[in-house]
XYZ file of C-alpha atoms in Angstrom:
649
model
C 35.561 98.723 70.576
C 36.127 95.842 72.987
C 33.676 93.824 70.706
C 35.759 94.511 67.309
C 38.569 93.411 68.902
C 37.125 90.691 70.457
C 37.139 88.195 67.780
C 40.653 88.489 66.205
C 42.173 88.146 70.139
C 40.870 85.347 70.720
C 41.557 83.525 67.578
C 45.534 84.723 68.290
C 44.990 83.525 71.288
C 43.982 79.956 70.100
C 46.623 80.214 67.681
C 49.130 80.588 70.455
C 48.095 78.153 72.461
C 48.086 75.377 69.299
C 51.890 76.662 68.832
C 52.974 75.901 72.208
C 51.766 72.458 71.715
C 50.915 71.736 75.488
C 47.502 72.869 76.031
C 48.328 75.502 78.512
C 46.756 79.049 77.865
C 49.298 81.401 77.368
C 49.624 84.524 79.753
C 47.286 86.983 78.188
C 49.299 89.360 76.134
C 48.511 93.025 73.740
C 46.804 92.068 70.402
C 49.390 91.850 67.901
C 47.454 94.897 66.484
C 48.866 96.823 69.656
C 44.651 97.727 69.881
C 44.112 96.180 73.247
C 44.656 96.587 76.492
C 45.548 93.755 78.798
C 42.511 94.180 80.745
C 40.432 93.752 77.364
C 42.390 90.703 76.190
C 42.224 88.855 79.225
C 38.329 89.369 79.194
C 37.783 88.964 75.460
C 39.533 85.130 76.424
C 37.568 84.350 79.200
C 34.210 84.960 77.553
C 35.557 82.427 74.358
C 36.613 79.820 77.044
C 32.846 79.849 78.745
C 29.689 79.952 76.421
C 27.644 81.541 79.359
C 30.201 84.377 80.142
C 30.625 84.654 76.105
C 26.336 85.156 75.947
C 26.361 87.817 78.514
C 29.333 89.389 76.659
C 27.125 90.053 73.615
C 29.809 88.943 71.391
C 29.216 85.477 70.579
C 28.688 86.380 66.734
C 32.246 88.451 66.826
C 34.179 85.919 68.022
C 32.626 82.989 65.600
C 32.998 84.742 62.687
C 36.873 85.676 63.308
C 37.270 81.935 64.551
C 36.318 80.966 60.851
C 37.936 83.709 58.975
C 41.088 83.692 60.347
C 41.270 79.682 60.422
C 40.091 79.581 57.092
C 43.089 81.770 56.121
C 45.457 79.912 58.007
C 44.229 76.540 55.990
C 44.813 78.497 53.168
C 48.226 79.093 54.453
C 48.769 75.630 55.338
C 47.930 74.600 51.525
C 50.263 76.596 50.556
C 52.668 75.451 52.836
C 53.351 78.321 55.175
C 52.129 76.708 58.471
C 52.177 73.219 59.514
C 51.871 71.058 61.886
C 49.264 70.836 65.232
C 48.293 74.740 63.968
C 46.173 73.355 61.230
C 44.985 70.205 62.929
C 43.612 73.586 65.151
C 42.408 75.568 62.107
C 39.948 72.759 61.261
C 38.409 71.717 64.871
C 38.097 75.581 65.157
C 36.659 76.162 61.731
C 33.959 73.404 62.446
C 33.429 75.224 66.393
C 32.681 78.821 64.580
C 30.298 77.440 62.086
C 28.428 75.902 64.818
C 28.229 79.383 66.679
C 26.848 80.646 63.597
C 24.105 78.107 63.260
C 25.896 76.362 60.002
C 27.075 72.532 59.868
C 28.696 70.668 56.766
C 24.784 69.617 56.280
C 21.340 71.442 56.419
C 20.726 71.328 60.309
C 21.585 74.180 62.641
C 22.347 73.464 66.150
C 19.249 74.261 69.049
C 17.124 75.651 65.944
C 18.748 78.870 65.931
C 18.784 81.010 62.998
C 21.319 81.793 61.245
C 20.156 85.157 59.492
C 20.327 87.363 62.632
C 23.805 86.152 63.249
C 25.067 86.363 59.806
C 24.375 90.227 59.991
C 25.974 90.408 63.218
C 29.142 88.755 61.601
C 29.103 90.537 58.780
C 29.068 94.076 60.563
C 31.916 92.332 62.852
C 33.880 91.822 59.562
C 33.593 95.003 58.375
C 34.793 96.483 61.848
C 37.713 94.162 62.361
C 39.105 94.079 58.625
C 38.633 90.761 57.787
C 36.371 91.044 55.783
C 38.719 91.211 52.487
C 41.895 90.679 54.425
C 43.552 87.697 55.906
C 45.316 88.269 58.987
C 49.318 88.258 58.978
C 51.249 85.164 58.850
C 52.086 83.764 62.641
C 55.590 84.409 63.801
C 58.050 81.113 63.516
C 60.417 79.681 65.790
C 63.553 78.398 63.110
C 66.770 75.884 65.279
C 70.060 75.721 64.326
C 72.265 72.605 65.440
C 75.629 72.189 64.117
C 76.016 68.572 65.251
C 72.485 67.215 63.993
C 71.086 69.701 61.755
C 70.161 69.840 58.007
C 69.903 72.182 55.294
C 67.241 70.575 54.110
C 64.955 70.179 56.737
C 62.006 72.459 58.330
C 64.026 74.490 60.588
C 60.976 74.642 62.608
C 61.675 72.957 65.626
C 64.748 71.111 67.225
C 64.159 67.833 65.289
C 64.124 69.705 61.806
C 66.685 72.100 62.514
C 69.035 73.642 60.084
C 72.924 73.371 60.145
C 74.718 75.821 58.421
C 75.065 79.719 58.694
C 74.516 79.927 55.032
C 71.115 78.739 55.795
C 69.874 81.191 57.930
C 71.560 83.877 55.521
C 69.862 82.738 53.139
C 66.152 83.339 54.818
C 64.530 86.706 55.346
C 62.623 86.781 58.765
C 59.687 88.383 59.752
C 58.495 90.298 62.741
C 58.152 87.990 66.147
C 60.431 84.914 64.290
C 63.012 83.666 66.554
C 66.304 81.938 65.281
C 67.616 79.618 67.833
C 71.020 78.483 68.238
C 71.769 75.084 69.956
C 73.861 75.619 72.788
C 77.362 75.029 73.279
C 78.340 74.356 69.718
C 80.437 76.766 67.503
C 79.822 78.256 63.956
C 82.229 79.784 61.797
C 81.981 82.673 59.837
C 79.249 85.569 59.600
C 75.924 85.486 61.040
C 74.130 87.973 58.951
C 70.092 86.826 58.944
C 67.744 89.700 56.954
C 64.314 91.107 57.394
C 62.930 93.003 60.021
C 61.087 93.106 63.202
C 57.970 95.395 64.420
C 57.389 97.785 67.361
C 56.995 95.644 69.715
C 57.455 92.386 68.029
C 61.011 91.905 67.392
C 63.260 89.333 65.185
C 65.180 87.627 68.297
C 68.671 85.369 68.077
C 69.366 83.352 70.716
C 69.342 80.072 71.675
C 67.734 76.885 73.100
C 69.485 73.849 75.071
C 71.303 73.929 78.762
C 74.909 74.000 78.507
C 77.748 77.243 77.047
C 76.680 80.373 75.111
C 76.667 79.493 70.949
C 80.104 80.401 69.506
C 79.829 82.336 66.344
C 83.948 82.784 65.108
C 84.441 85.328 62.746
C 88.270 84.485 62.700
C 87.810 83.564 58.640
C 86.540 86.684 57.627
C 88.515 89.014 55.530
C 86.444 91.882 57.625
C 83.337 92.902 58.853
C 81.211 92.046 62.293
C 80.928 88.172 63.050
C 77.561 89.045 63.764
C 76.050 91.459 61.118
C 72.804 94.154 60.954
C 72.510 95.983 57.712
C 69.994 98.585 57.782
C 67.493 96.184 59.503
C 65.293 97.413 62.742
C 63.770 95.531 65.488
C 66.450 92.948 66.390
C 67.353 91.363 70.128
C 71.011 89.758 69.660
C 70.987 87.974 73.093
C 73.301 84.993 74.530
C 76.374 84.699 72.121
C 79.941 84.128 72.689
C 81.645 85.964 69.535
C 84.966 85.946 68.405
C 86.928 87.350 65.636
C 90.353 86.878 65.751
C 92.219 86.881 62.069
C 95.514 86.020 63.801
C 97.706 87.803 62.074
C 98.619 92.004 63.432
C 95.771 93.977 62.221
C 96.116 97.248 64.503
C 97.903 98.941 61.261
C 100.247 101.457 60.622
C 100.215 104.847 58.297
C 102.031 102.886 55.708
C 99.771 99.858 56.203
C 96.708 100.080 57.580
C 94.329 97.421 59.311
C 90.774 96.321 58.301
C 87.929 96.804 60.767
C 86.728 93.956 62.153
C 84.055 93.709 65.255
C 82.237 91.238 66.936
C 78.617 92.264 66.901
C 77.888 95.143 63.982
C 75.055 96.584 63.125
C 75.153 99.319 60.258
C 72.592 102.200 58.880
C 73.782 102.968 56.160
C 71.018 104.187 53.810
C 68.128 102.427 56.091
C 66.876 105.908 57.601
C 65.762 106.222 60.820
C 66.218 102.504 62.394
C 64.438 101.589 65.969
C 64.579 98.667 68.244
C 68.026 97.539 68.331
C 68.539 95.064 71.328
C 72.053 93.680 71.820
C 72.541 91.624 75.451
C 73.902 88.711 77.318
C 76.714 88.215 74.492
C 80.187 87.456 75.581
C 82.207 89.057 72.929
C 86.164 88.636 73.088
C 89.493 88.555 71.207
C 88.529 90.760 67.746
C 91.557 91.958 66.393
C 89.876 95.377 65.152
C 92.385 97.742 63.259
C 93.906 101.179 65.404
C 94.343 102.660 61.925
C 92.411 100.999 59.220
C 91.690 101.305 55.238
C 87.838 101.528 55.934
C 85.749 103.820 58.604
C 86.840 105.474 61.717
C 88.621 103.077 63.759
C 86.718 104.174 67.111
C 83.768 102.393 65.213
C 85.696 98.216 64.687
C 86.165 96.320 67.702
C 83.888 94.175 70.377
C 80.617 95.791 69.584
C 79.651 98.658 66.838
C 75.982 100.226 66.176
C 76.723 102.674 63.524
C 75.144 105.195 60.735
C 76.552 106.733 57.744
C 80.147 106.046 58.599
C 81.488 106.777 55.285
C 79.411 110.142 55.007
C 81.103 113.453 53.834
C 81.506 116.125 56.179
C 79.131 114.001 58.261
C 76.030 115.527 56.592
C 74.105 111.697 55.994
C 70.387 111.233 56.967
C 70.298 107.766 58.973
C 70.082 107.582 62.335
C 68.483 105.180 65.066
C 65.930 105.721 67.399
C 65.956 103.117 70.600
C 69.056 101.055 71.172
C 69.846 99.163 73.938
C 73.153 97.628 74.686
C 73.513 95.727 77.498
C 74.880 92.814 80.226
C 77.208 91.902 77.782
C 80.977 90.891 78.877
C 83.612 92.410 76.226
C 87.006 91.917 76.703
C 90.528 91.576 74.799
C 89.318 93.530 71.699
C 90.269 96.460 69.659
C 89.969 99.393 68.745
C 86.823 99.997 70.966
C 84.548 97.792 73.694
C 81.024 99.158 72.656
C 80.694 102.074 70.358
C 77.622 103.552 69.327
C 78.278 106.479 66.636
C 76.190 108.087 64.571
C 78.347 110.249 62.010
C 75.955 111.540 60.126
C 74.928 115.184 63.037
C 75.590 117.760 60.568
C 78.466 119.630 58.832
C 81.368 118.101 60.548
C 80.835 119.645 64.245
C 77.835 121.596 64.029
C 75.621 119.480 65.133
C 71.993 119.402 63.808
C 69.870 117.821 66.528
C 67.337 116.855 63.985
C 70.326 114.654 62.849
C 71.116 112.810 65.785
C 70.042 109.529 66.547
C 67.891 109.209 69.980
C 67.551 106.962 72.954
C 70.837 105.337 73.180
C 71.505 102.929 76.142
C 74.403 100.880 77.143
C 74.190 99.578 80.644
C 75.265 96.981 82.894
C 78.325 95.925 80.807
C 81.496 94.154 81.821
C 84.975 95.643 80.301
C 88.043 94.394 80.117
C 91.711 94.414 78.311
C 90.635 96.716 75.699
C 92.745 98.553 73.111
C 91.720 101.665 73.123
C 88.462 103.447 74.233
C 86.077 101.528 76.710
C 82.923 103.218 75.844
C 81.845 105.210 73.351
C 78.527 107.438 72.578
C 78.762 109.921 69.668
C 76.051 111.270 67.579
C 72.984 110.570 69.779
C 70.850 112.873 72.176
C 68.688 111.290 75.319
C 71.140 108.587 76.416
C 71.976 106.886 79.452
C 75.480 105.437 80.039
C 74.995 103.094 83.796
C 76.127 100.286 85.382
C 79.111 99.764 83.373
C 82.523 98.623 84.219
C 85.279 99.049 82.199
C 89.078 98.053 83.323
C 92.402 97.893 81.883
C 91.476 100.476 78.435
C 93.877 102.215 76.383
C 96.430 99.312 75.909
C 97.991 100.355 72.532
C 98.335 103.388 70.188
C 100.057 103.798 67.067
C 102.587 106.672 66.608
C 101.211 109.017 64.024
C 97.613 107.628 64.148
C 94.981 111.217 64.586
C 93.544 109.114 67.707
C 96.298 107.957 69.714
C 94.972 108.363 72.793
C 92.155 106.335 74.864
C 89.541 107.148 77.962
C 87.386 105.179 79.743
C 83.791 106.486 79.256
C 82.742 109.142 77.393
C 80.390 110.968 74.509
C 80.568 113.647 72.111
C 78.464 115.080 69.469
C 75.805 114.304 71.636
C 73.138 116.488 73.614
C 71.407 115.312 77.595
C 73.623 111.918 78.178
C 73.642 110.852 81.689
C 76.696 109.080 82.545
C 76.224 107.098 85.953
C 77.180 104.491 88.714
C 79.877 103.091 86.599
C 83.145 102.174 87.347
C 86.504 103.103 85.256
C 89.757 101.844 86.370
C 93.263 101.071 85.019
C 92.741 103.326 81.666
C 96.473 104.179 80.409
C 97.568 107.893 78.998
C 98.905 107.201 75.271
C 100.540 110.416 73.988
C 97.197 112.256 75.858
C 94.583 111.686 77.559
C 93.866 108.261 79.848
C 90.888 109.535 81.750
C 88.514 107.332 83.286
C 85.618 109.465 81.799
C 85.246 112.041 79.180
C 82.894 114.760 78.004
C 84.343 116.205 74.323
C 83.930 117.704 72.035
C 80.174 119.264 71.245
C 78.888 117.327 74.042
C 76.200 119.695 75.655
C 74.111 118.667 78.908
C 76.200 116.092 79.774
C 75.590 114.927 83.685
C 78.345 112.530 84.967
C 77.214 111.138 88.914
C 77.309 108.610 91.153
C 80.237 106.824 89.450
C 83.511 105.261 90.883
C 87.102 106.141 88.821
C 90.441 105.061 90.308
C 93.491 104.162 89.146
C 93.697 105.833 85.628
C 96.640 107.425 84.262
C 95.301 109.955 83.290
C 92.958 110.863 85.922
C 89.377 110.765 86.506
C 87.545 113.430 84.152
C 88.360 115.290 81.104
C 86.335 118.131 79.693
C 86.900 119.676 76.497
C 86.649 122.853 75.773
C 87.603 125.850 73.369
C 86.188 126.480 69.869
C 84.357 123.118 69.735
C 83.132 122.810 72.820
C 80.210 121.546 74.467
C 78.043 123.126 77.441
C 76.277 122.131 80.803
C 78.291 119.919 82.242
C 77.669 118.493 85.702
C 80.191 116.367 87.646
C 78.808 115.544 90.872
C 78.851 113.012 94.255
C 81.327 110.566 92.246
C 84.713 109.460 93.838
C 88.135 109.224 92.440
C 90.842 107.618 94.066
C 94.760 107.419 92.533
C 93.308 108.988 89.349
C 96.619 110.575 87.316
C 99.201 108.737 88.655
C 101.004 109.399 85.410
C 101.529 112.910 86.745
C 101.294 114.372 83.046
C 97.220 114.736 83.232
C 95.051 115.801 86.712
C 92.112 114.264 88.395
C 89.990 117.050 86.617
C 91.559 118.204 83.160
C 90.222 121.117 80.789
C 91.797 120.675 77.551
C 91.812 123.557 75.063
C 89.729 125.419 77.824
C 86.176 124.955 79.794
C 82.712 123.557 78.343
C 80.888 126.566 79.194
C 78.375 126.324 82.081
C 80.590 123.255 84.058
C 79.785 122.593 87.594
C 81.877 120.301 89.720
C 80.368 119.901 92.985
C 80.609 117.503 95.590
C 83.089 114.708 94.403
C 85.514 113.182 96.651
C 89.399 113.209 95.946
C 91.485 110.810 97.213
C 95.188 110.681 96.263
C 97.751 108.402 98.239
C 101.491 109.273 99.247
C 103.559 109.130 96.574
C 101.949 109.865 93.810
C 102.290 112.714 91.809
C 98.894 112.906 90.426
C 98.108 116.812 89.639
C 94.505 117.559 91.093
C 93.272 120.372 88.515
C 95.189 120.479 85.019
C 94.956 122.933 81.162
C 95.826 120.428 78.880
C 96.819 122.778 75.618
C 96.271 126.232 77.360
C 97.773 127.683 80.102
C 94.315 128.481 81.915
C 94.811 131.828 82.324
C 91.436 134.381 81.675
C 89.252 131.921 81.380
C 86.135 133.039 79.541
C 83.317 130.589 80.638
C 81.601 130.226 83.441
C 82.403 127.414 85.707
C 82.450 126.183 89.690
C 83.833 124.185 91.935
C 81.776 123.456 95.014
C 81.670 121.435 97.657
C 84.594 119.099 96.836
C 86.949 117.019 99.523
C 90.534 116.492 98.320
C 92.577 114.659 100.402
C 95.807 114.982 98.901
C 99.036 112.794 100.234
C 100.710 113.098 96.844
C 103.043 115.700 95.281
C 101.124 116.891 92.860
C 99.525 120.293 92.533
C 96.816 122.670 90.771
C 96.027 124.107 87.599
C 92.858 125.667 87.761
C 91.184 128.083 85.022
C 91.236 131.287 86.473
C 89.428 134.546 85.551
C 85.860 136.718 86.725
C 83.956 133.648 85.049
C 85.354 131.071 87.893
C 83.329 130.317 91.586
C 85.430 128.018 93.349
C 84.341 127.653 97.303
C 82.849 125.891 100.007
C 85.819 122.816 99.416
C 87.718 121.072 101.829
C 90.993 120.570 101.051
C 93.082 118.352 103.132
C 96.697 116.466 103.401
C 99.059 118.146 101.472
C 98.830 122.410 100.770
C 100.973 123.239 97.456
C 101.204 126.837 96.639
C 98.775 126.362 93.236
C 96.207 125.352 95.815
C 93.566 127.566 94.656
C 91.900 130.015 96.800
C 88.638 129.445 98.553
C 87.178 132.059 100.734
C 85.273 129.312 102.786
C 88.150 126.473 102.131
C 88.082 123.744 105.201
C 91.455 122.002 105.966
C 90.810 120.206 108.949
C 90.838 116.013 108.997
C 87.622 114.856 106.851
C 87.384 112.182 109.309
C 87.189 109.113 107.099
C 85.463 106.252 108.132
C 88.310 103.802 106.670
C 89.808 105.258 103.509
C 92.110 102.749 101.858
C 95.442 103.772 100.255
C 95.036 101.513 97.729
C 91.725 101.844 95.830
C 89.435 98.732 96.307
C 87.573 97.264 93.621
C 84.033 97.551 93.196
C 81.756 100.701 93.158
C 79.760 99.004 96.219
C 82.837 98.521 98.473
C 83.889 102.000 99.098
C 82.231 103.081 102.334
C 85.417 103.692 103.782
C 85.533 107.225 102.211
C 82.727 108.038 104.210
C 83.014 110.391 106.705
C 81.713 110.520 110.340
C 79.080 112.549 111.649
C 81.456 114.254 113.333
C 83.489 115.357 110.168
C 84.022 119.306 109.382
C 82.350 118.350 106.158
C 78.943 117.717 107.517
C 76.678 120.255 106.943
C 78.930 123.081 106.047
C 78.633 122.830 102.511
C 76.988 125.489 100.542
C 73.209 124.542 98.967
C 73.012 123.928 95.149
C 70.172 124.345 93.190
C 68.778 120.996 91.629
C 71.554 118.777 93.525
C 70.068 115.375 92.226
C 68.240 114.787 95.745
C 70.711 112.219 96.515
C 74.318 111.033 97.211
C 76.941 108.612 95.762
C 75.182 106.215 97.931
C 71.383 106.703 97.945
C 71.102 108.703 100.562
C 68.632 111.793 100.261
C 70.199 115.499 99.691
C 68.326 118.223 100.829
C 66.718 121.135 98.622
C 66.945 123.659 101.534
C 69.814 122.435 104.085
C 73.656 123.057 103.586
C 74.942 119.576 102.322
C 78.056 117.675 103.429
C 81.032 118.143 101.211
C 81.991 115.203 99.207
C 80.021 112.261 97.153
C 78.959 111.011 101.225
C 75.888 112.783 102.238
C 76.107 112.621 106.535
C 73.410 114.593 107.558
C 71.806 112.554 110.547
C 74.258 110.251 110.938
């Protein structure tokens, strides 16, 4: 196969190299065709770049006859003004170097007597394998500019002396797969930014930009609604390295009477597209979008700083689009509303019965700065196979609007969702409105659900909610994360049930830290009293150290395991019983009464080696192998109890 292949790399290759302009082979990369290995490439290149090696190769006749069939077509191109420039100046010398491998010349002669017969056949049968026979290769992927200051209209687009001005421009173009649309730095463009066509696996449509100097500014202020940046029902797209804005102004959060319109920064919408893969969205900076709290159009968890939707406006949620690979990350979001990042896909099935054949797959949002949001930080609803890390979101749940159905706010979460993995994030500052306030969330019909490794202080409503009752989800796992001043509202706990318990929970190993005078409740029932609890749940392995006033309200029934937990500081009555409870000092290392900032700067809840905690822990079956902090957990020794593992300290 390498031969068949041979040809058509190495003209790409060529192609490449004339696009580049400086002579300098390009990296060797996977045929466009995705029918090549590296390995393959890399040799297929060498042996066009020495006769000799090209001999031994046996596929001198291969890679002559694509060198004139695909420059050939990309004259034709060029005539018909789809390339230009030093590609064709290329097409020509290499049209004239493949007829001379094939023993043909503009006259009679043929170079070194060789015949041309023989080779002919050889090309011919290369042809036929490679396609190209009676089909000209696709159309090279274009670079297109975009200066405000200096650009026309009317020019190329296709580089930065020809580039184009105006949003209207690119609007107007429809892309194809590998194009790039480059904005010049540090200028601003008003309005909406919506560019069509789509990418290719592996070949995406990028926007981003070119120049040294401040992210591109794209202000949606003007618009009457809608995403500064817009997708519609387009795949394959990187958005990466955009300041957005979309401020109308004027109040927009709404009211019953009047509501808002939703507005986002970045949006990207399915809505009738199917099942739509390869959304990128990174390195934006996306801040001040006035999105509506209750709004004439969709959902209002689904308008702020940046939206990936399907089938918002479906009935009883029973749509067909969905997405398959999205990625949302490093991007800053801050002073926006409703939401920070919100992936939802509304279209899982009659209402809350989900059909996982529904849901959209692959969802990832990591490494993202939050900050002075309305409402929810971050949201993933309507997805299975997602992975919510590296995230910080502070300062969430600003404002709520009496009457609205979602008042209330939390950090992190998902629902409608199935195996989401929600880790080493940090959630502070997240305010209760009416309910909730929780630095992280699993609700409702969110099943495997595994929340680790993350850092939560400082949120009025506490550090994890779980709901349960008629809609809940099941297999939840909260494990080795720490949360320090959670609930200081008092009206919420660290850990709160509401409606009842996701069946199958386990809480193990977390460490509790709640400082003198606060009157943060450690276990709360939001909505039911707690009492003969059905589902099964535990809570293992746990270190409270409690200096507040608060207390404990715990489900309670045959279904609940709750042992092997040191509890320390303060003893209220609702402490719940533990038949191998610890209340001795934990031994901190250096805990802080005031929660520092920064998931890495918390070793001061550690606990010495010489802490009741080590090693008296009771052994849980597939633990995660390792701690808050790295460090290995055994399969087969008692662990510490808390998120610090100090075995063999």
């Amino acid at each position: 196969m390498l031969r068949q292949h041979c040809a058509r790399a190495a003209v790409r290759q060529f192609f490449k190299e004339s696009r580049r302009g400086d002579g300098v082979p390009c990296p060797p990369v996977v045929d466009p065709l995705g029918r090549m290995k590296p390995a393959h490439f890399c040799a297929c290149l060498a042996a066009t770049r020495r006769g000799d090696a090209c001999r031994r190769a046996g596929c001198v006749g291969f890679i002559a006859c694509g060198i004139v069939m695909e420059t050939r077509a990309a004259q034709d191109r060029f005539r018909h003004g789809l390339i230009e420039g030093p590609a064709v100046e290329l097409a020509a010398t290499m049209t004239a170097r493949g007829d001379n491998m094939l023993g043909k010349s503009n006259g009679t002669h043929r170079p070194h007597g060789r015949a041309r017969k023989p080779t002919l056949r050889r090309c011919g049968a290369a042809l036929a394998a490679v396609g190209l026979a009676s089909v000209a290769g696709p159309a090279a992927a274009a670079s297109y500019y975009v200066d405000a200051v200096a650009g026309s209209d009317s020019a190329a687009g296709t580089s930065a002396a020809t580039a184009w001005k105006t949003l209207a421009k690119v609007n107007a173009k429809t892309f194809a797969a590998g194009d790039r649309i480059l904005f010049h730095t540090g200028q601003r463009w008003a309005g909406q930014l919506h560019p069509l066509g789509s990418g290719a696996s592996g070949n995406p449509i990028t926007l981003t930009s070119y120049g040294s100097g401040a992210l591109p500014i794209i202000d949606g202020s003007s618009l009457a609604s809608g995403g500064a940046i817009y997708l519609h029902n387009q795949k394959y797209w990187t958005i990466d390295g955009f300041e957005v804005t979309s401020h109308s102004a004027v109040n927009n959060v709404g009211t019953t009477a009047a509501p808002g319109v939703n507005r986002s920064g970045i949006f990207v919408d399915n809505s009738g597209g199917g099942t739509l893969s390869g959304i990128t969205i990174r390195n934006n900076h996306v801040h001040d979008v006035n999105g509506c709290f209750i709004c004439s159009g969709a959902d209002a968890h689904n308008n702020g700083g940046i939206a990936v939707t399907a089938d918002l406006m479906s009935p009883l949620s029973l749509g067909s689009d969905s997405y398959n690979g999205v990625v949302i990350e490093n991007n800053v979001v801050s002073r926006v509303g409703r939401t920070g990042i919100v992936f939802d896909d509304y279209s899982t099935g009659l209402l809350y019965f989900l059909n996982l054949a529904a849901l959209s797959k692959n969802v990832t949002v990591h490494g993202n700065t939050l900050d002075t949001i309305d409402s929810d930080g971050i949201v993933v609803s309507g997805s299975q196979n997602n992975l919510i890390d590296h995230n910080i979101v502070g300062h969430a749940g600003l404002v709520t609007v009496a009457g609205s159905t979602e008042p209330s706010s939390a950090g992190i979460w998902t629902t409608r969702s199935k195996n989401t993995i929600i880790e080493y994030n940090e959630a502070y500052g997240v305010l209760t409105q009416t309910t909730d306030g929780q630095g992280f969330d699993s609700d409702l019909v969110a099943s495997n659900v595994t929340v680790q490794y993350n850092y939560s202080h400082d949120n009025q409503g506490g550090f994890m909610l779980m709901e349960g009752g008629p809609l809940a989800g099941s297999g939840l796992v909260v494990r080795y994360n720490l949360s320090v001043n959670d609930g200081w509202g008092g009206a919420k706990g660290v850990f709160t049930f509401a409606e009842g318990v996701p069946q199958n929970t386990s809480i193990y190993n977390n460490t509790v830290y709640v400082a003198a005078g606060l009157t943060s409740n450690l276990t709360y029932c939001d909505g039911w009293n707690g009492i003969y609890n059905r589902q099964t749940w535990n809570f293992r392995n746990n270190l409270v150290a409690n200096f507040g006033s608060g207390g404990y309200n715990s489900p309670s029934g045959p279904t609940t395991t709750i042992d092997h937990n040191l509890f320390y500081g303060n003893h209220p009555a609702s402490e719940p019983a533990d038949a191998y409870k610890l209340t001795g000092d934990p031994q901190f290392i250096a805990a802080s009464a005031a929660a520092p900032y920064g998931i890495g700067l918390v070793s001061g809840y550690q606990v010495y080696g010489s802490s009741p905690a080590v090693s008296s822990g009771v052994l849980v079956s597939g633990n995660g192998g390792q701690d808050y902090f790295g460090r290995p957990v055994s399969a087969t020794a008692a662990p510490t109890r808390g998120f610090y593992e100090g075995v063999n300290d």
